Coordinates of C-alpha atoms in Angstrom, one line a residue:
X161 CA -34.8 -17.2 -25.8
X162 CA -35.6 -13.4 -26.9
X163 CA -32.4 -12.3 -28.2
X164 CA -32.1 -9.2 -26.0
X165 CA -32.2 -11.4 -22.9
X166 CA -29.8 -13.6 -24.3
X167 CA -27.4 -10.6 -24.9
X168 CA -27.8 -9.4 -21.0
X169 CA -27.4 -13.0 -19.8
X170 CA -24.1 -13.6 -21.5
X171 CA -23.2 -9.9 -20.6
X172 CA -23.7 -10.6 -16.7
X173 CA -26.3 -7.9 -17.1
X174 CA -29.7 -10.1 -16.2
X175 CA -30.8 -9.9 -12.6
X176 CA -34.7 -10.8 -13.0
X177 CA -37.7 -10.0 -15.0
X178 CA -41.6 -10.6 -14.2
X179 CA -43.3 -13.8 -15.9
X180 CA -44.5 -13.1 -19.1
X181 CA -41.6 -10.0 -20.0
X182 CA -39.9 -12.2 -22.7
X183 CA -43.1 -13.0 -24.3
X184 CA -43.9 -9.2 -24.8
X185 CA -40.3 -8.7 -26.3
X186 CA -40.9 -11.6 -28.5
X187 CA -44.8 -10.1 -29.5
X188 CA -43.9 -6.6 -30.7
X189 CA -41.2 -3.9 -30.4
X190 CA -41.9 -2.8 -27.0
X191 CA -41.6 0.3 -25.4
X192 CA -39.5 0.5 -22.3
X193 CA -37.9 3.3 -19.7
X194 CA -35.3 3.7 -17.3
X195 CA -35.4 6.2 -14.9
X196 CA -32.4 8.9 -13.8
X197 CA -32.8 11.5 -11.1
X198 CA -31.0 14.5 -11.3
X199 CA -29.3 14.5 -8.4
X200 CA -26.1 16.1 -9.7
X201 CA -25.2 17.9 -13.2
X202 CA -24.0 15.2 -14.9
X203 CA -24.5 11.5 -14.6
X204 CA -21.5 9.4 -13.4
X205 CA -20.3 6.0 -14.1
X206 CA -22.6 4.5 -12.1
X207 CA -25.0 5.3 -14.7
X208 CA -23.3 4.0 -17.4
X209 CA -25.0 0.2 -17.3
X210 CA -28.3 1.7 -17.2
X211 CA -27.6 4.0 -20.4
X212 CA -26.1 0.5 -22.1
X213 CA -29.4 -1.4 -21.3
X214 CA -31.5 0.9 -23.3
X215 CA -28.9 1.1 -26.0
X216 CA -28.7 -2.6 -26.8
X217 CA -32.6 -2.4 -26.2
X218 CA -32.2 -0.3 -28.9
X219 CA -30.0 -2.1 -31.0
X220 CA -32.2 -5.2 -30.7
X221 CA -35.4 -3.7 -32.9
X222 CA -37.0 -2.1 -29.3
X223 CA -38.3 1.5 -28.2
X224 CA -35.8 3.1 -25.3
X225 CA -37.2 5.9 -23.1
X226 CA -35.4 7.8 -20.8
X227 CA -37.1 9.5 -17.7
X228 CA -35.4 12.5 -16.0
X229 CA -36.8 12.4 -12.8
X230 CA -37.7 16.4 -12.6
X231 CA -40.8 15.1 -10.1
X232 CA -39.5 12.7 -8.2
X233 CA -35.8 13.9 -8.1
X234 CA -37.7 16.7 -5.6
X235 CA -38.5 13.8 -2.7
X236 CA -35.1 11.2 -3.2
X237 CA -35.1 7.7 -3.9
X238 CA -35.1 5.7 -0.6
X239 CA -33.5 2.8 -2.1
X240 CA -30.3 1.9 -1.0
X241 CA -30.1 4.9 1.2
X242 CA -29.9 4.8 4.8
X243 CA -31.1 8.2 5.4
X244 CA -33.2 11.2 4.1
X245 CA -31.7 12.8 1.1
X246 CA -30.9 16.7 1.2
X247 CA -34.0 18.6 -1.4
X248 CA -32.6 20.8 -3.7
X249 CA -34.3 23.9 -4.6
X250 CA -36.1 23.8 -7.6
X251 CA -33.5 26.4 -10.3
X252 CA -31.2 23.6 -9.0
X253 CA -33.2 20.6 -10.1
X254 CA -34.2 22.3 -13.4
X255 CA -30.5 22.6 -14.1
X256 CA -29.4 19.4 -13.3
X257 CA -32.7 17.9 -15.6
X258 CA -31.3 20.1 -18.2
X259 CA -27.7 18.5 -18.1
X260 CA -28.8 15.1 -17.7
X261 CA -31.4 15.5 -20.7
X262 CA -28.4 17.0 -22.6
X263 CA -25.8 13.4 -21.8
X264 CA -28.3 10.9 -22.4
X265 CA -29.0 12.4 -25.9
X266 CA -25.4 11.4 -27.2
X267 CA -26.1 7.9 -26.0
X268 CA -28.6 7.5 -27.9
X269 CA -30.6 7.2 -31.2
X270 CA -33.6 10.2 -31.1
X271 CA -33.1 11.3 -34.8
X272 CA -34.8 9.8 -37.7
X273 CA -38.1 8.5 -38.2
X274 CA -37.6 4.8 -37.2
X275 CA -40.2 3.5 -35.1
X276 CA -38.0 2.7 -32.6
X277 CA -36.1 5.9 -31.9
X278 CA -35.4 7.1 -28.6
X279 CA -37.8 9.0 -26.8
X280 CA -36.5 11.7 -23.9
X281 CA -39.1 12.8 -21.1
X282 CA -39.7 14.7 -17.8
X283 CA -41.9 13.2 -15.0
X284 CA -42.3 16.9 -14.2
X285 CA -44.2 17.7 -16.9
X286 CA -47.4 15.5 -16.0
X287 CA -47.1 15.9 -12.6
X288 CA -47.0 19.6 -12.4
X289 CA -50.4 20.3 -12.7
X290 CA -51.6 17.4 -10.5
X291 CA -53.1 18.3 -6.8
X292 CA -52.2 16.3 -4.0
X293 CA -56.0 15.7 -3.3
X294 CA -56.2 14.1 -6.5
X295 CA -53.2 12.2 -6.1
X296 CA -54.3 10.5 -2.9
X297 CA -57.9 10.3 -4.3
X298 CA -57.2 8.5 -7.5
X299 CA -53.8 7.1 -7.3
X300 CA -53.3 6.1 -3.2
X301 CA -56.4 4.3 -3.0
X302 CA -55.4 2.1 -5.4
X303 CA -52.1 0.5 -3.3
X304 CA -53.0 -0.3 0.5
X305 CA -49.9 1.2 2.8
X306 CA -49.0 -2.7 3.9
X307 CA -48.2 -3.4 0.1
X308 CA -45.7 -0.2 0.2
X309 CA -44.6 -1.4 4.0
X310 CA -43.7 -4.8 2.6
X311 CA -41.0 -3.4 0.2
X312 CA -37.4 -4.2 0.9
X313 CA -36.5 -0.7 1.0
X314 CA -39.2 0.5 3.3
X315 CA -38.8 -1.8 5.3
X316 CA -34.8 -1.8 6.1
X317 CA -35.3 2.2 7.1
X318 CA -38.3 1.1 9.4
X319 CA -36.3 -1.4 11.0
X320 CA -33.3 0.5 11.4
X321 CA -31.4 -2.9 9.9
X322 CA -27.7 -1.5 9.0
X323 CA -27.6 1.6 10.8
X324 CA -31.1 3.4 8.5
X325 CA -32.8 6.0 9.9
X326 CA -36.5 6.3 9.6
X327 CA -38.4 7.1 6.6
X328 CA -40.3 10.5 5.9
X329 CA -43.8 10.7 4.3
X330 CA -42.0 12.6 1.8
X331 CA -39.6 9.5 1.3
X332 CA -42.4 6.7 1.6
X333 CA -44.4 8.5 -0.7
X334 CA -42.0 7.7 -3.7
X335 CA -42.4 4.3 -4.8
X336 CA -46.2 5.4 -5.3
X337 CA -44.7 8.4 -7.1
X338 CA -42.7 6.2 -9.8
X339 CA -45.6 3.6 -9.5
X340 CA -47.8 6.8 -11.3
X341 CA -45.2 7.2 -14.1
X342 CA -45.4 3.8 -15.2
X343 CA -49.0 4.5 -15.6
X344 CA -49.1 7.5 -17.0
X345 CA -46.4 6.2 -19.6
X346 CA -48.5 3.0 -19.8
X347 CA -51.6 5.2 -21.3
X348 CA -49.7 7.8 -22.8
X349 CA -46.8 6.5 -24.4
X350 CA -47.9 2.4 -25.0
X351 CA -44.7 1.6 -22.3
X352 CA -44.3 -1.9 -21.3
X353 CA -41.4 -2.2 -19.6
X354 CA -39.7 -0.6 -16.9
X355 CA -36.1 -1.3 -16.3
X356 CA -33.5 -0.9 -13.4
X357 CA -31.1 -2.0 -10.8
X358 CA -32.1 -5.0 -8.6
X359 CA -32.6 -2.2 -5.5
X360 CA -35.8 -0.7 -8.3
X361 CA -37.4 -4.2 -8.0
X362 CA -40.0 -2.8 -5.4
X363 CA -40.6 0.5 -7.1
X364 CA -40.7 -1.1 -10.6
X365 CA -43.5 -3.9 -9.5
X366 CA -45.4 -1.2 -7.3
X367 CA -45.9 0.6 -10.8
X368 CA -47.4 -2.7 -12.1
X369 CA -49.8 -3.1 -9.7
X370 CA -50.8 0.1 -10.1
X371 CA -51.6 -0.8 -13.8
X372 CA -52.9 -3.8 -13.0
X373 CA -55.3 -2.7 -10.3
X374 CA -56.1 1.2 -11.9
X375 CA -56.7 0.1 -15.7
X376 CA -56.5 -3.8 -15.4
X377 CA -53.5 -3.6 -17.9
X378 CA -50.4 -6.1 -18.0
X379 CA -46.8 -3.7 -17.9
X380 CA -43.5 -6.3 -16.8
X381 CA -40.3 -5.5 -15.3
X382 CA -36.5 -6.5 -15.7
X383 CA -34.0 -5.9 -13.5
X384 CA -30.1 -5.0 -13.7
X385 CA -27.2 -6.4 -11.1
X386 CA -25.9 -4.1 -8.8
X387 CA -21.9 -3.6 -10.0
X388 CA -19.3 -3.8 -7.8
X389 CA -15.9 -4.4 -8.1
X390 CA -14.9 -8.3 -7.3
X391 CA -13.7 -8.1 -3.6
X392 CA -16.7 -6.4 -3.2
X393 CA -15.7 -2.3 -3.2
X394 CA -18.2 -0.1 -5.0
X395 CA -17.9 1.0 -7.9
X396 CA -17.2 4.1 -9.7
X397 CA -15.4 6.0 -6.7
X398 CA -11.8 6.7 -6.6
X399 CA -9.6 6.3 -3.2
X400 CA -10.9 9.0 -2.0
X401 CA -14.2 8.2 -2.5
X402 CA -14.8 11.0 -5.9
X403 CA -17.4 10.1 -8.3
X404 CA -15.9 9.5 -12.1
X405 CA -18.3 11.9 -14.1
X406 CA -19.4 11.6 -17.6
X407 CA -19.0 15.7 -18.1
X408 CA -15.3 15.7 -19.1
X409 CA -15.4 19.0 -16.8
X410 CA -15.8 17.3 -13.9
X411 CA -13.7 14.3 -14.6
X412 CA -11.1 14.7 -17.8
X413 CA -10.9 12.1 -20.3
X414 CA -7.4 11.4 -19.0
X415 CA -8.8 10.2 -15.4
X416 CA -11.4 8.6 -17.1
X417 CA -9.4 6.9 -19.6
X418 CA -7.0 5.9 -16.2
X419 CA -10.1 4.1 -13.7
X420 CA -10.6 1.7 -16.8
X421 CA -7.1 0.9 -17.8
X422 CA -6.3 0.4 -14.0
X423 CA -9.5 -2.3 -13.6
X424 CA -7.9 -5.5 -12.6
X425 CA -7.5 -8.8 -14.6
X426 CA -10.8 -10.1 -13.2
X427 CA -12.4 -6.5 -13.0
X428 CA -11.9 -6.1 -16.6
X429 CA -13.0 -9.6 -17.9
X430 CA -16.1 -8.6 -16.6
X431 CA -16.4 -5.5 -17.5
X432 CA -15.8 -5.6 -20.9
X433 CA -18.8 -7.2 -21.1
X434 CA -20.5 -4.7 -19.2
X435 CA -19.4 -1.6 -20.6
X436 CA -18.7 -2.4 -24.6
X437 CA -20.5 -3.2 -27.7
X438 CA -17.6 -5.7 -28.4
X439 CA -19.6 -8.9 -29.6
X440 CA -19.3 -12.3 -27.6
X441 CA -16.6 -13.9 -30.2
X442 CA -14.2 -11.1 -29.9
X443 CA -14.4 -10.5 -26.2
X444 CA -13.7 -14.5 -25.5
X445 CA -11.2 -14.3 -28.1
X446 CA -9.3 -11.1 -25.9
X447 CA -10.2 -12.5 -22.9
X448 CA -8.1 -15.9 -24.1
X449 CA -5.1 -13.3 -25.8
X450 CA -5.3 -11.4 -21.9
X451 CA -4.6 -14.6 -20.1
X452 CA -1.2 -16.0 -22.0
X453 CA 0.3 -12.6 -21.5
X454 CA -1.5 -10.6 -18.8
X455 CA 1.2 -8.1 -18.2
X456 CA 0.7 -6.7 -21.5
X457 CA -2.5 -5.8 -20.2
X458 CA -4.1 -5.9 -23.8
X459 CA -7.7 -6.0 -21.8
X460 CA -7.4 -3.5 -20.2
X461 CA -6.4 -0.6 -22.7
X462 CA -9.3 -2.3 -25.0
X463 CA -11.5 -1.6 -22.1
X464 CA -10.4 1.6 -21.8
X465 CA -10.2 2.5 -25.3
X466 CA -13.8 0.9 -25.9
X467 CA -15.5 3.0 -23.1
X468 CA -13.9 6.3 -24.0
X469 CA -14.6 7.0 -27.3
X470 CA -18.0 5.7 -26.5
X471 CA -18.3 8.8 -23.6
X472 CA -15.9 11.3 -24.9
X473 CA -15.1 10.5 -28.4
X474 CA -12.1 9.4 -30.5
X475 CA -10.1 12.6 -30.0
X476 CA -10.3 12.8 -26.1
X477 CA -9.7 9.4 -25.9
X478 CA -5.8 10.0 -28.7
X479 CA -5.7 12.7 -26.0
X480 CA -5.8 10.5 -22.8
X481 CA -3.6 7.7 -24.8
X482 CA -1.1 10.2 -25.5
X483 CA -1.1 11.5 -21.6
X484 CA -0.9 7.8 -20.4
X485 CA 2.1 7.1 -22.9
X486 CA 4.2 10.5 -21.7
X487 CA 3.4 9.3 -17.8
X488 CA 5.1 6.1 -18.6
X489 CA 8.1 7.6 -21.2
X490 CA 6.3 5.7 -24.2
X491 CA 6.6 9.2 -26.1
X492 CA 8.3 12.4 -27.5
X493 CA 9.0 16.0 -26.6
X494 CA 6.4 17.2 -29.2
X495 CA 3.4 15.1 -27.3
X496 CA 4.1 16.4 -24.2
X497 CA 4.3 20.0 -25.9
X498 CA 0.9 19.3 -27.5
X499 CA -0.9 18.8 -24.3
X500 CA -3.8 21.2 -23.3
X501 CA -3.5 22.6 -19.6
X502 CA -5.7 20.4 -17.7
X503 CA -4.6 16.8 -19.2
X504 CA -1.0 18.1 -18.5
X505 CA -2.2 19.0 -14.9
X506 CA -4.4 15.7 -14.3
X507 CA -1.3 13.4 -15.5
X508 CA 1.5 15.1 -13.2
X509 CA -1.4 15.6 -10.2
X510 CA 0.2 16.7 -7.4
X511 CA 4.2 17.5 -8.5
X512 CA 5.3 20.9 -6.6
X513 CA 4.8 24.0 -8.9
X514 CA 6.5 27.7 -8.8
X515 CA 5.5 30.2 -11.0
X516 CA 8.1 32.1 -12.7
X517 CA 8.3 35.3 -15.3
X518 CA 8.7 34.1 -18.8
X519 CA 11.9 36.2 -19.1
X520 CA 13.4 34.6 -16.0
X521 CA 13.2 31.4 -17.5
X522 CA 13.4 31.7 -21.6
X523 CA 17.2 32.2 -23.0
X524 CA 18.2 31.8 -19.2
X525 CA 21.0 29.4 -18.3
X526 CA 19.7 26.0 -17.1
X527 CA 22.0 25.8 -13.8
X528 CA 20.0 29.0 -12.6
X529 CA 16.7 27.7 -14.2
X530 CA 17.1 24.7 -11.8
X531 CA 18.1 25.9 -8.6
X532 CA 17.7 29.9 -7.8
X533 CA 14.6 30.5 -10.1
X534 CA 12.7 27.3 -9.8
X535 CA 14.3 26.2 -6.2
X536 CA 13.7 22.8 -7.7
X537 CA 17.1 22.1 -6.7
X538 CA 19.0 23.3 -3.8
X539 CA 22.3 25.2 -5.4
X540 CA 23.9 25.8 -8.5
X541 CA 26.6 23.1 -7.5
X542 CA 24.0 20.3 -7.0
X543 CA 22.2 21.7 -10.9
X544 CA 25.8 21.1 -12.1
X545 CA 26.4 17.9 -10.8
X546 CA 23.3 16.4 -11.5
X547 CA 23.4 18.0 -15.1
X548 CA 26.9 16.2 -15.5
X549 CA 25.9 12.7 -14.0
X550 CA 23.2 13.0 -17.1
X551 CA 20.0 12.7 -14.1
X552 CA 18.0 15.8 -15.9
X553 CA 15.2 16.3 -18.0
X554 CA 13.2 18.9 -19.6
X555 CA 9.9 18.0 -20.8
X556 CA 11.4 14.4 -20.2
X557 CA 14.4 14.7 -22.4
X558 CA 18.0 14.6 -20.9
X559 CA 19.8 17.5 -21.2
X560 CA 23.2 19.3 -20.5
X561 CA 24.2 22.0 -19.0
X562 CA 24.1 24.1 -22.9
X563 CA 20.5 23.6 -22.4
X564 CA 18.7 27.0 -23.3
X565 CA 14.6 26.9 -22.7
X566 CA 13.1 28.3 -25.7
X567 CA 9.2 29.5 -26.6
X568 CA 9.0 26.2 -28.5
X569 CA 9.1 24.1 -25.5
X570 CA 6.9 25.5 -23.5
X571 CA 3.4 22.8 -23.0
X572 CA 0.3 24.8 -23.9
X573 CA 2.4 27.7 -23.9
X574 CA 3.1 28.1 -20.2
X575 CA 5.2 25.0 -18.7
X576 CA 8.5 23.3 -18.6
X577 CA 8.3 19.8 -17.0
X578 CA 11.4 19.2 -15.0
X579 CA 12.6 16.2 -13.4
X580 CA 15.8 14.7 -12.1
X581 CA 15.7 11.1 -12.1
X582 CA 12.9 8.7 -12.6
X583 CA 10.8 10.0 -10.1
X584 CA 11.3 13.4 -9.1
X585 CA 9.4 16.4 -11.0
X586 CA 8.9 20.1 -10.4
X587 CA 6.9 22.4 -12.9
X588 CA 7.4 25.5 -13.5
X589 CA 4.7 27.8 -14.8
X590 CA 5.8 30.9 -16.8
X591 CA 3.9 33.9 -16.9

């Protein structure tokens, strides 16, 4: 077996490939793309398996393109959808092509002068110039419309099956759209193979016909599971059904860090192998350490530790270890004063705030501090009480009531954290 389909087998990451794909692999390093659309401004983890096929690709001797859809991102991938996408404007879609080339060129390998580095290109930029009469003249001609009806993800918006609405020309046109890219990057490029989920099998194999019929060539295709949690859930959402972005702006290394190290025992033996370079040996070895002691959840934070340096490097991911260790009192004083802004915000998400003048709070008594400046708690009488019964903390130490805020304690030089109890917190922002 070709080693690179050996790796996604025993990853879980094999789905299907044409006849003949393996023998190419085993021929010659081979050229092969997977396609993005830019949709948003950054990817999201969603993406994430298709960025780790073309890295082991990679790692296994082979060529990996990427292809930023700026062309077809303009019409929307039917697959998978149920209705017509929203167009974006085209200084949208420029933007968003300009992002996503920016991520995928930390993921992998462009520099150097191996003949197998990483090659980064736009579908815009050959189909710019083309007419629509010459698209239908010397690329429709060469699939019949009952070839692009037969597709699974025509035909489920024809049908209406699962609630789709019907398909624009616009929409229908796409498959022929990616089928030309596999062409063009066929003749242009020396491509071979075209890559994707399991819902890309009928655009993928449209583009092989297309070879086949236009230039008599022979191109392949290999396909990807669709992930999904084990009962079934989609992945990459949160409860509320928020993407987890690979721009630490839109989702911080902290909530990142949290979605893997939250996976559950089964989520995470699988996606371990999924998501990390770990090699077989050492994953079955933690998957065995996991299962005597799974509380420890020793999986887990390899996951998560594996997965976020790979995105956001090793110092976000100290960053998001530290947060994690102050949420659960594994910590000091000084970590929690060493927290920027937003991973300070992210970990206490939704505690009550109050803003209050920096000389209302630093060199003030802590009884007032805690009930008529911060009206974290009700009177002086309860602040003393609950100061004398040892249930307060600043910055989650326990203190008394000779407790005097100081500059030094402020986090990122702006908050106290308190909290009375276990459970109860209140932050005060000074200004």
């Amino acid at each position: 077996m070709n080693a690179f389909i050996e790796e996604l087998k025993w990853r879980g990451l094999y789905a299907d490939m044409m006849p003949g794909t393996e023998e190419q692999l085993n021929k010659e390093m081979t050229t092969a793309y997977i396609g993005f659309d830019p949709t948003a401004d950054s990817l999201h983890i969603g993406s994430l398996v298709q960025i780790k096929i073309l890295a082991h690709f990679q790692l296994h001797g082979h060529r990996p393109m990427a292809l930023v859809g700026g062309a077809t991102g303009m019409i929307g991938d039917p697959s998978g959808k149920s209705s017509e996408r929203n167009i974006l404007d085209e200084e949208t879609l420029n933007y968003y092509v300009d992002c996503l080339k920016n991520q995928l060129s930390r993921f992998l390998k462009f520099d150097g002068n191996e003949p197998n580095a990483a090659v980064l290109v736009n579908n815009y930029d050959w189909m710019k110039e083309f007419s629509f009469l010459e698209f239908i003249r010397d690329i429709g001609k060469n699939i019949t419309v009952n070839y692009m009806m037969a597709k699974d993800s025509v035909k489920r918006r024809f049908t209406g099956e699962g609630g789709a609405e019907g398909m624009s020309f616009t929409e229908f046109t796409y498959q022929l759209l990616q089928g030309y890219d596999f062409l063009h990057l066929y003749q242009k490029e020396g491509v071979r193979l075209q890559m994707g989920g399991t819902d890309q099998w009928g655009n993928i194999t449209t583009g092989t016909e297309l070879i086949r019929r236009k230039v008599q060539g022979e191109a392949y295709a290999l396909t990807i599971p669709l992930i999904t949690k084990a009962d079934g859930s989609k992945f990459g959402k949160s409860e509320s059904g928020e993407n987890y972005w690979l721009d630490k702006k839109k989702t911080s290394p902290y909530r990142f860090y949290q979605f893997w190290l939250n996976a559950t025992d089964t989520d995470a033996e699988r996606f371990i192998k999924f998501y990390t370079f770990l090699g077989k040996e050492e994953i079955d070895a933690l998957i065995a350490e996991h299962q005597t002691a799974p509380h420890e959840r020793k999986l887990q934070k390899k996951l998560a530790e594996e997965v976020t340096v790979w995105v956001h490097g090793k110092e976000e991911y100290q960053k998001a270890l530290k947060a994690s260790e102050i949420l659960f009192g594994r910590s000091t004083a000084e970590d929690l004063v060493s927290l920027d802004q937003e991973t300070f915000l992210d970990v206490f998400n939704g505690v009550p705030q109050k803003k209050v003048s920096k000389s209302e709070a630093i060199g003030q008594n802590i009884v007032d501090l805690l009930s008529e400046k911060s009206g974290f708690l009700k009177s002086k009488g309860e602040a003393k009480r609950e100061l004398q019964g040892n249930a307060i903390s600043v910055n989650k130490q326990k203190v008394d009531e000779n407790f005097v805020a100081e500059e030094s304690h402020l986090i990122d030089g702006q908050f106290l954290l308190l909290q009375k109890g276990k459970k109860s917190y209140f932050i005060l922002k000074l200004v």
